[in-house]
Coordinates of C-alpha atoms in Angstrom, one line a residue:
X1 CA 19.7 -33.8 3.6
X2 CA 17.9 -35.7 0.9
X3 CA 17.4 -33.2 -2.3
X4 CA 14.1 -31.4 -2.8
X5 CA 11.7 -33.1 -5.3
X6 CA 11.1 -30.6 -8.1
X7 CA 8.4 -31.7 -10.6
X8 CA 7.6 -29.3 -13.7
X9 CA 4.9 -29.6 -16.5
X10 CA 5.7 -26.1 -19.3
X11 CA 9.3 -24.7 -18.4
X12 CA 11.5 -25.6 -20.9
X13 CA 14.7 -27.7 -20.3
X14 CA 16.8 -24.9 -21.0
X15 CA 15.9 -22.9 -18.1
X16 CA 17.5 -23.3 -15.0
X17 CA 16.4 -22.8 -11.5
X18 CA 19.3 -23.0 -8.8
X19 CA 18.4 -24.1 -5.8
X20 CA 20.0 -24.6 -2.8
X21 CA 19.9 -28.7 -1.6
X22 CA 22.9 -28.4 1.4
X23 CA 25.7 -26.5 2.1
X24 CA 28.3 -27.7 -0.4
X25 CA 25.6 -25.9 -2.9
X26 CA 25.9 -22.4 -0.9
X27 CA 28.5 -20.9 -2.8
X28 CA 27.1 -21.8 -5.9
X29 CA 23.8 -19.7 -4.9
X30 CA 25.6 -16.8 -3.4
X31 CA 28.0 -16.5 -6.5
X32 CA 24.9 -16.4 -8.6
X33 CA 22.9 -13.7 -6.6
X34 CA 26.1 -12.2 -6.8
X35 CA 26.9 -12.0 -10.7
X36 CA 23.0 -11.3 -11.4
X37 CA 22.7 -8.4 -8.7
X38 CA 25.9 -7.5 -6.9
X39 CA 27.9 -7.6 -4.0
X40 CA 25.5 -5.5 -1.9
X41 CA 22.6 -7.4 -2.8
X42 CA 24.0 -11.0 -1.9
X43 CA 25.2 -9.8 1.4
X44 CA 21.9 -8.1 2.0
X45 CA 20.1 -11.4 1.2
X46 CA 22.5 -13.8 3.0
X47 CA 22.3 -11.7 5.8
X48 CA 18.1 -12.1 5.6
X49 CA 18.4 -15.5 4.8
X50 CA 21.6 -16.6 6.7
X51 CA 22.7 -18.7 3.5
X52 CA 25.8 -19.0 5.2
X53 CA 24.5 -21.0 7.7
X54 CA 21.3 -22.2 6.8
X55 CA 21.2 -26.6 6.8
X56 CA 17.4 -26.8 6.5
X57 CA 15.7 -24.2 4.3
X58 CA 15.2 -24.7 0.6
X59 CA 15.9 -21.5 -1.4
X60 CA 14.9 -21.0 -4.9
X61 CA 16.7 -18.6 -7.0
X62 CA 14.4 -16.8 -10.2
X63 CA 17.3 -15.4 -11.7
X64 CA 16.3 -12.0 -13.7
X65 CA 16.4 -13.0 -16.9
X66 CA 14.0 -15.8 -16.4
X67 CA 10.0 -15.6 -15.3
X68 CA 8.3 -18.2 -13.4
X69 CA 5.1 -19.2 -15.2
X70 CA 2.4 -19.0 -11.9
X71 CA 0.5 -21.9 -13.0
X72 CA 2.8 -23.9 -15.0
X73 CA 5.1 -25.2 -11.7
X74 CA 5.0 -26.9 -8.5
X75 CA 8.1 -27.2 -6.5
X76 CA 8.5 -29.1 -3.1
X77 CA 10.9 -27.9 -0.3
X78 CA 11.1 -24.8 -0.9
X79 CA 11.1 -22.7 2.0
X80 CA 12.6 -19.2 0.5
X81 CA 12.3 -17.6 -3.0
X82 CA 15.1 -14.9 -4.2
X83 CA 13.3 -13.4 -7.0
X84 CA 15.7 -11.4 -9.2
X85 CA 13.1 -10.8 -11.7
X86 CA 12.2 -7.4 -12.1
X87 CA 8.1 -6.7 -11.1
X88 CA 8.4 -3.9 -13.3
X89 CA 8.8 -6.5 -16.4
X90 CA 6.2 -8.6 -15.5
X91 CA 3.0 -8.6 -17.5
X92 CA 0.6 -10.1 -15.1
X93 CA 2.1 -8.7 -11.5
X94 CA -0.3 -10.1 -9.2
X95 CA -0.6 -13.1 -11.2
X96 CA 3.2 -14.0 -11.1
X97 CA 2.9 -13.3 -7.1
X98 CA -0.1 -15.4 -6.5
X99 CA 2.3 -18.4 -8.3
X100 CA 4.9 -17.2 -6.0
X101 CA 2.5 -17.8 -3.1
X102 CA 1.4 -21.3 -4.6
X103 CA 4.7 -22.7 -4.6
X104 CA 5.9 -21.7 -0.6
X105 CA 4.5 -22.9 2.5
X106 CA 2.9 -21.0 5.5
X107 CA 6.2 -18.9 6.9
X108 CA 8.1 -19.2 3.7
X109 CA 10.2 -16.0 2.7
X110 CA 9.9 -14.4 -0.6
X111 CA 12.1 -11.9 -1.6
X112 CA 11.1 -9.6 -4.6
X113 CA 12.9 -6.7 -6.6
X114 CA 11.4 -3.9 -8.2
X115 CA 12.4 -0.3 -9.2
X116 CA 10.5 2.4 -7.7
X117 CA 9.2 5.4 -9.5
X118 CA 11.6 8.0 -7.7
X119 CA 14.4 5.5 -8.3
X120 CA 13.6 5.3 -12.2
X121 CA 12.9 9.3 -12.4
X122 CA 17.0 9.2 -10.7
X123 CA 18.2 6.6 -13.5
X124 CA 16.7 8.7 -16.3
X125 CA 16.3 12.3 -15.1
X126 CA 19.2 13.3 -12.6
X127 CA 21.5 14.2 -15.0
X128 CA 19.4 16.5 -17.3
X129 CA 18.4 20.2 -16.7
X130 CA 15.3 21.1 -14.5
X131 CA 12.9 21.9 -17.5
X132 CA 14.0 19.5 -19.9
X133 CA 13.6 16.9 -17.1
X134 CA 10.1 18.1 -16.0
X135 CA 8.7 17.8 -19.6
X136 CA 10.4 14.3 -20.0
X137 CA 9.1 13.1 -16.7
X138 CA 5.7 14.7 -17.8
X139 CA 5.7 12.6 -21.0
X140 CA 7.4 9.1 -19.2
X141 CA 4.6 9.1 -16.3
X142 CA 1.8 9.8 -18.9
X143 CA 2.5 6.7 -21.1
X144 CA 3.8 4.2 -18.5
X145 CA 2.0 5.1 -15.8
X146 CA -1.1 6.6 -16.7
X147 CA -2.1 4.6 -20.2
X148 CA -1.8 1.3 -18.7
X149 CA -4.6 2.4 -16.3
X150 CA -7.2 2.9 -19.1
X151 CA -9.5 0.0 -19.8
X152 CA -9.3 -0.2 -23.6
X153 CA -5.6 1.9 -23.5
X154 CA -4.0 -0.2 -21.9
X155 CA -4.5 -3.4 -24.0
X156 CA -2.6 -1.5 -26.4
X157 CA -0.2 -0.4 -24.2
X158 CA 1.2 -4.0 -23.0
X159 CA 0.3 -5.2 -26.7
X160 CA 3.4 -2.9 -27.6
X161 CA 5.5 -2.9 -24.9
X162 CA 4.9 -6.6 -23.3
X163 CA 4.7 -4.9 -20.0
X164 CA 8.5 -4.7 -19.5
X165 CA 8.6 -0.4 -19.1
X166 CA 5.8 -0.2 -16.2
X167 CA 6.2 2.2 -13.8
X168 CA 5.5 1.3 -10.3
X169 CA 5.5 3.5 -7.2
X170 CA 7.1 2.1 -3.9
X171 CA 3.8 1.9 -2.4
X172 CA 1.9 -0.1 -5.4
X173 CA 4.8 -2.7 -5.7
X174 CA 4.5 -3.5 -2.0
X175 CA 1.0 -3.4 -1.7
X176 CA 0.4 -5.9 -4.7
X177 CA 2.8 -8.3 -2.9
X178 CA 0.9 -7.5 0.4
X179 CA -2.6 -8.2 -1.5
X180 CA -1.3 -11.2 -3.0
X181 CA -1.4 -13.5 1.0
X182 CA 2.3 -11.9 2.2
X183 CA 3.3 -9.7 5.1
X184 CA 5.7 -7.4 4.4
X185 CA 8.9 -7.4 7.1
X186 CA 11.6 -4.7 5.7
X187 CA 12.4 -3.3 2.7
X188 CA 15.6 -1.6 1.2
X189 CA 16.9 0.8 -1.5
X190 CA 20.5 -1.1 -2.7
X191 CA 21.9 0.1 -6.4
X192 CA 18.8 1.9 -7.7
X193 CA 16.6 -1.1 -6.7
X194 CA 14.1 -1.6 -4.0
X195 CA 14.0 -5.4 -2.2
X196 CA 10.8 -6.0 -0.4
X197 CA 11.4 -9.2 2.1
X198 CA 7.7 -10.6 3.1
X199 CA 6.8 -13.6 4.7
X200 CA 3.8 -15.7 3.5
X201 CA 1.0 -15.3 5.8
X202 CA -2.3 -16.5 3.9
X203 CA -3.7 -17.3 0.4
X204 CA -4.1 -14.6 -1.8
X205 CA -7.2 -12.8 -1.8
X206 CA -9.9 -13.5 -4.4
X207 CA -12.1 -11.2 -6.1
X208 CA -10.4 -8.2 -5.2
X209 CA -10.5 -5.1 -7.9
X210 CA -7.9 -2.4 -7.5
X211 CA -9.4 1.0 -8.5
X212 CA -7.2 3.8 -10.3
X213 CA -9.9 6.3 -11.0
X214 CA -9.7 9.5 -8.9
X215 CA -12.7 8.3 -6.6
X216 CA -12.0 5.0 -4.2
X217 CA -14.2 3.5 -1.8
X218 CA -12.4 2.6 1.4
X219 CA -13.2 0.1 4.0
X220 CA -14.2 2.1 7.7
X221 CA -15.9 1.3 10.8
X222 CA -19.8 2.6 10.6
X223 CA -22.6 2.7 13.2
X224 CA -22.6 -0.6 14.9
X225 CA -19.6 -1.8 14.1
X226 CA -20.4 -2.4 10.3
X227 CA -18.0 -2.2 7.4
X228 CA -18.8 0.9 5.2
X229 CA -17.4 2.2 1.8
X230 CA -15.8 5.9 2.5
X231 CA -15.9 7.9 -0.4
X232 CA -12.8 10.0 -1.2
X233 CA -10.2 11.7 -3.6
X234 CA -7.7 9.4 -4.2
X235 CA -4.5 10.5 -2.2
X236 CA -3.0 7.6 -2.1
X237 CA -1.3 4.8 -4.9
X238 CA -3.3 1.8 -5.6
X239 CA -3.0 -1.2 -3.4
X240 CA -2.1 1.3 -0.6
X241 CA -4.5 -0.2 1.5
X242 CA -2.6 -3.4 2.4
X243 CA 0.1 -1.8 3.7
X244 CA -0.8 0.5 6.4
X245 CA 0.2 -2.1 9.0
X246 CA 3.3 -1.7 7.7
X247 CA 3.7 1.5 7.6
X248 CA 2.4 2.1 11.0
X249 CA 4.9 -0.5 12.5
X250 CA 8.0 1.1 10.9
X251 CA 7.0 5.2 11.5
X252 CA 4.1 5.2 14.1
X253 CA 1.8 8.0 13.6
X254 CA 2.3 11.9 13.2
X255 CA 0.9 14.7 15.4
X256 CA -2.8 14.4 14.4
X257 CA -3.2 10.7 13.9
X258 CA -2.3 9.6 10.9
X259 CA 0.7 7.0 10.0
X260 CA 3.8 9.4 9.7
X261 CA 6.1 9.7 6.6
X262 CA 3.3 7.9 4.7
X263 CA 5.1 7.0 1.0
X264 CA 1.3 5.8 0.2
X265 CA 0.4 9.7 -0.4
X266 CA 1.2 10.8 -3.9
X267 CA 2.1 14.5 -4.7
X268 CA -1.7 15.8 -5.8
X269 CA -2.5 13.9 -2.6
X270 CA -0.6 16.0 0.0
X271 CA -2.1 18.9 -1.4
X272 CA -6.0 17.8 -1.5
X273 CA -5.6 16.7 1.8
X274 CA -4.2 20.1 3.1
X275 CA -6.7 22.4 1.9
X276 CA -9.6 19.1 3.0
X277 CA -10.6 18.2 -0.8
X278 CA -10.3 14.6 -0.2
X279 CA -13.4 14.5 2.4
X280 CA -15.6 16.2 0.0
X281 CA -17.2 13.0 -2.1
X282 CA -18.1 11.9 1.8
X283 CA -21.3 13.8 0.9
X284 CA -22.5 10.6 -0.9
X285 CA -22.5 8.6 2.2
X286 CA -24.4 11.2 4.2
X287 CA -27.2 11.0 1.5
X288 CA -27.1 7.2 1.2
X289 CA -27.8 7.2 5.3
X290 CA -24.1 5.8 6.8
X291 CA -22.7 8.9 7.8
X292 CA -23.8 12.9 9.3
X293 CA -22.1 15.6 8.2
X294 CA -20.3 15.9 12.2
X295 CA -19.5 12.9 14.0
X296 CA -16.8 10.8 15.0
X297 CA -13.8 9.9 12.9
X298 CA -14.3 7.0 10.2
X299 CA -11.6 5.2 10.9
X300 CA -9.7 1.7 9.2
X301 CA -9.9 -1.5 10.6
X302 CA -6.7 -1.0 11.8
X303 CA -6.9 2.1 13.7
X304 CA -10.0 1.4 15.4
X305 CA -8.5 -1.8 16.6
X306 CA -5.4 0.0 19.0
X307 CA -8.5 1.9 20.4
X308 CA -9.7 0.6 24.2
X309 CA -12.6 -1.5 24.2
X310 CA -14.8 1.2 25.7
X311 CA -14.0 3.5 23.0
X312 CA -14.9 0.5 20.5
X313 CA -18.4 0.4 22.0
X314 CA -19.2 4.1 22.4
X315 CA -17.7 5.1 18.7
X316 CA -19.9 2.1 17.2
X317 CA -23.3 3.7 18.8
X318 CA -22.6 6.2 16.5
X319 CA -23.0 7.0 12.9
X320 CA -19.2 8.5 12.1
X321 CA -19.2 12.1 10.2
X322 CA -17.5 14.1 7.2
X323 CA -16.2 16.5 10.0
X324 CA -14.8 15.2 12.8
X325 CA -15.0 16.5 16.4
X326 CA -11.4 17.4 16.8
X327 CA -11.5 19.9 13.3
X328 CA -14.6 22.0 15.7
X329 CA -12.5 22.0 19.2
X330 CA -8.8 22.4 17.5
X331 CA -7.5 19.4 19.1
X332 CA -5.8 17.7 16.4
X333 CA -2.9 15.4 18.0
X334 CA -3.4 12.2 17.9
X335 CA -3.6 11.8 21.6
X336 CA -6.4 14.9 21.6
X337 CA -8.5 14.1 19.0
X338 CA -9.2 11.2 20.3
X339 CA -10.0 13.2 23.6
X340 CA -12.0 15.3 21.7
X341 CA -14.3 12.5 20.2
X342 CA -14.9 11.7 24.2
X343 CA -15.9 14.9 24.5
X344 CA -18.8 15.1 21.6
X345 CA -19.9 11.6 22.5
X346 CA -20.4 12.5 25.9
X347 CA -22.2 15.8 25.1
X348 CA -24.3 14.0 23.2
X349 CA -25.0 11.6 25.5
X350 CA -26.6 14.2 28.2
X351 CA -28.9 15.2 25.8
X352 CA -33.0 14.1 26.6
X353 CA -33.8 15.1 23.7
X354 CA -33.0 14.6 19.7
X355 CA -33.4 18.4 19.1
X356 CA -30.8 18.9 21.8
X357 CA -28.1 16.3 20.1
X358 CA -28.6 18.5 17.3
X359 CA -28.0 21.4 18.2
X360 CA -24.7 19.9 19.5
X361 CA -23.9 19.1 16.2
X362 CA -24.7 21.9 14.5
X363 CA -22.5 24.2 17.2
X364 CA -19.6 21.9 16.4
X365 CA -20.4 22.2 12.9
X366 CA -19.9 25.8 13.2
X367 CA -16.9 25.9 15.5
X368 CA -15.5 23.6 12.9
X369 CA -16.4 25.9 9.8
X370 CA -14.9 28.7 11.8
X371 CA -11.3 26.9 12.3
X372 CA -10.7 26.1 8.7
X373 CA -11.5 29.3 7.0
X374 CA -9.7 31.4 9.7
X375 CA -6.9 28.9 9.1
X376 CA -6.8 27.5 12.9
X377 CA -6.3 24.0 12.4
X378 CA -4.9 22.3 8.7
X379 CA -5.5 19.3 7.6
X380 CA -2.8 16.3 7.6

């Protein structure tokens, strides 16, 4: 096989970037995956990549003392990156994906390595007594997690540190790679580290702005089938968004609905949602006109797309609500709220008059008042 052209403009001559040109070069890139990450790892990796085998795939190996400037490089044949790099220790995350995206075709693997939040509260915290361990993951969290959020903080922050202590939850790290044009296919906890395999699927998006503040604005289906911003408490980690496909392919949903052992809800999260605090900034979209205080389910792109096409076209006649049918008939499964919904639309539907629909609402409004106070249905 004829070598891979490799054509660079800023990285210095002292850096080295191994990469694969035929098979008298595997054991050169295995040995190295090996030294810079263990024998777990390069077995995991071969096994994803089948570098034992493979005759016609270009892999590029970052190793992790090394950074790959995301505007400074342009490679050709590569078909697979094995980023040993920790994300964690990059300054501009989404940045040094995009460049990661840049350089790999339509299909091309990447393979990224980052360390979770749980796994770095494990690394530091494990070992120490519960109180002294609380207070020091009280104090790590607040300045590596929660400076870097605040606009003028956080210049100062990365000013210091150079971005090489962040703190990233398992959620966050996937969903920046997600956000940044890849699909994700598996991931796995090996030696304290997570490794996220994704494939590349599309550029990455422009003009996007994560939000960290306490209220986001999430994309739902409204009346007509139109794109509406749903105001809630933030449950879940930033970038959480782009990977509920995900999430939904490798758990399915729970009982009532929702994607089941969901590592995009954070601690505080679990608990708003239990006693319904989340739903509560929805009142801002009743008063700017998309949504009623009962009504159908405001559901994700994704969601609403597994529902039948009839459902598609009755649920869009509607404007969706802050409290949703199957809270006011106890029916919260995932197969019966959705039989619920049926249920209100149809009710609705017999109605000849408008005083009539709303007195349909206001009955479920009731019967939905009644069922959370007397604690007969709980929230996700």
């Amino acid at each position: 096989m004829a070598s891979s052209t490799i054509t660079t403009t800023k990285i210095p001559s002292s850096i080295q970037l191994k990469q694969q040109q035929d098979g008298s070069d595997q054991s050169i890139l295995l040995r190295t995956i090996r030294d810079e990450a263990g024998e777990k790892v390069a077995d995991y990796i071969s096994e994803i990549l089948n570098l034992k085998a493979i005759n016609n795939i270009n892999t590029l190996l970052i190793p992790s003392s090394l950074s790959l400037p995301s505007d400074a490089v342009i490679i050709d044949g590569v078909r697979a990156i094995v980023d040993l790099k920790l994300l964690n220790r990059t300054r501009y995350i989404n940045k040094y994906i995009k460049g990661i995206n840049q350089i790999l075709p339509d299909g091309g693997l990447y393979v990224a390595r980052f360390e979770s939040q749980h796994q770095r509260e494990r690394r530091f915290f494990s070992h120490k007594c519960g109180f002294i361990s609380r207070i020091e993951k009280f104090l790590d969290f607040g300045v590596h997690r929660v400076i870097p959020r605040f606009k003028y903080l956080n210049k100062m922050y990365f000013a210091i540190t150079r971005g090489k202590y962040r703190i990233l939850s398992l959620a966050e790290a996937m969903g920046r790679i997600a956000s940044c044009g890849f699909a994700l296919i598996e991931h796995r906890q090996i030696d304290g580290f997570t490794f996220a395999i994704a494939i590349k699927t599309r550029l990455p998006l422009t003009g996007y702005k994560p939000t960290y503040g306490p209220i986001v604005r999430l994309n739902r289906i409204g009346k007509n089938g139109k794109i509406i911003k749903v105001y809630k408490f933030r449950t879940m980690h930033p970038f959480s968004e782009f990977i509920q496909d995900y999430v939904v392919k490798m758990n399915g949903y729970n009982k009532v609905g929702k994607p089941a052992n969901d590592f995009r809800v954070t601690a505080w999260g679990k608990i708003f949602r239990k006693y319904w605090l989340d739903e509560l900034p929805q009142v801002l979209n009743v008063l700017k006109g998309q949504m009623r205080i009962v009504g159908v389910r405001p559901l994700s792109p994704t969601r609403f797309n597994e529902l039948s096409e009839f459902l598609k076209t009755e649920r869009v006649r509607e404007k969706p609500g802050c409290i949703p049918p199957y809270v006011s008939l106890n029916m919260p499964s995932a197969d019966t709220n959705v039989k619920a919904e049926v249920l209100y639309m149809w009710e609705k539907a017999i109605q000849d008059n408008r005083i009539s629909r709303s007195a349909v609402n206001f009955r479920f409004f009731c019967s939905a008042v009644f069922n959370i106070f007397t604690n007969r249905i709980v929230s996700a």
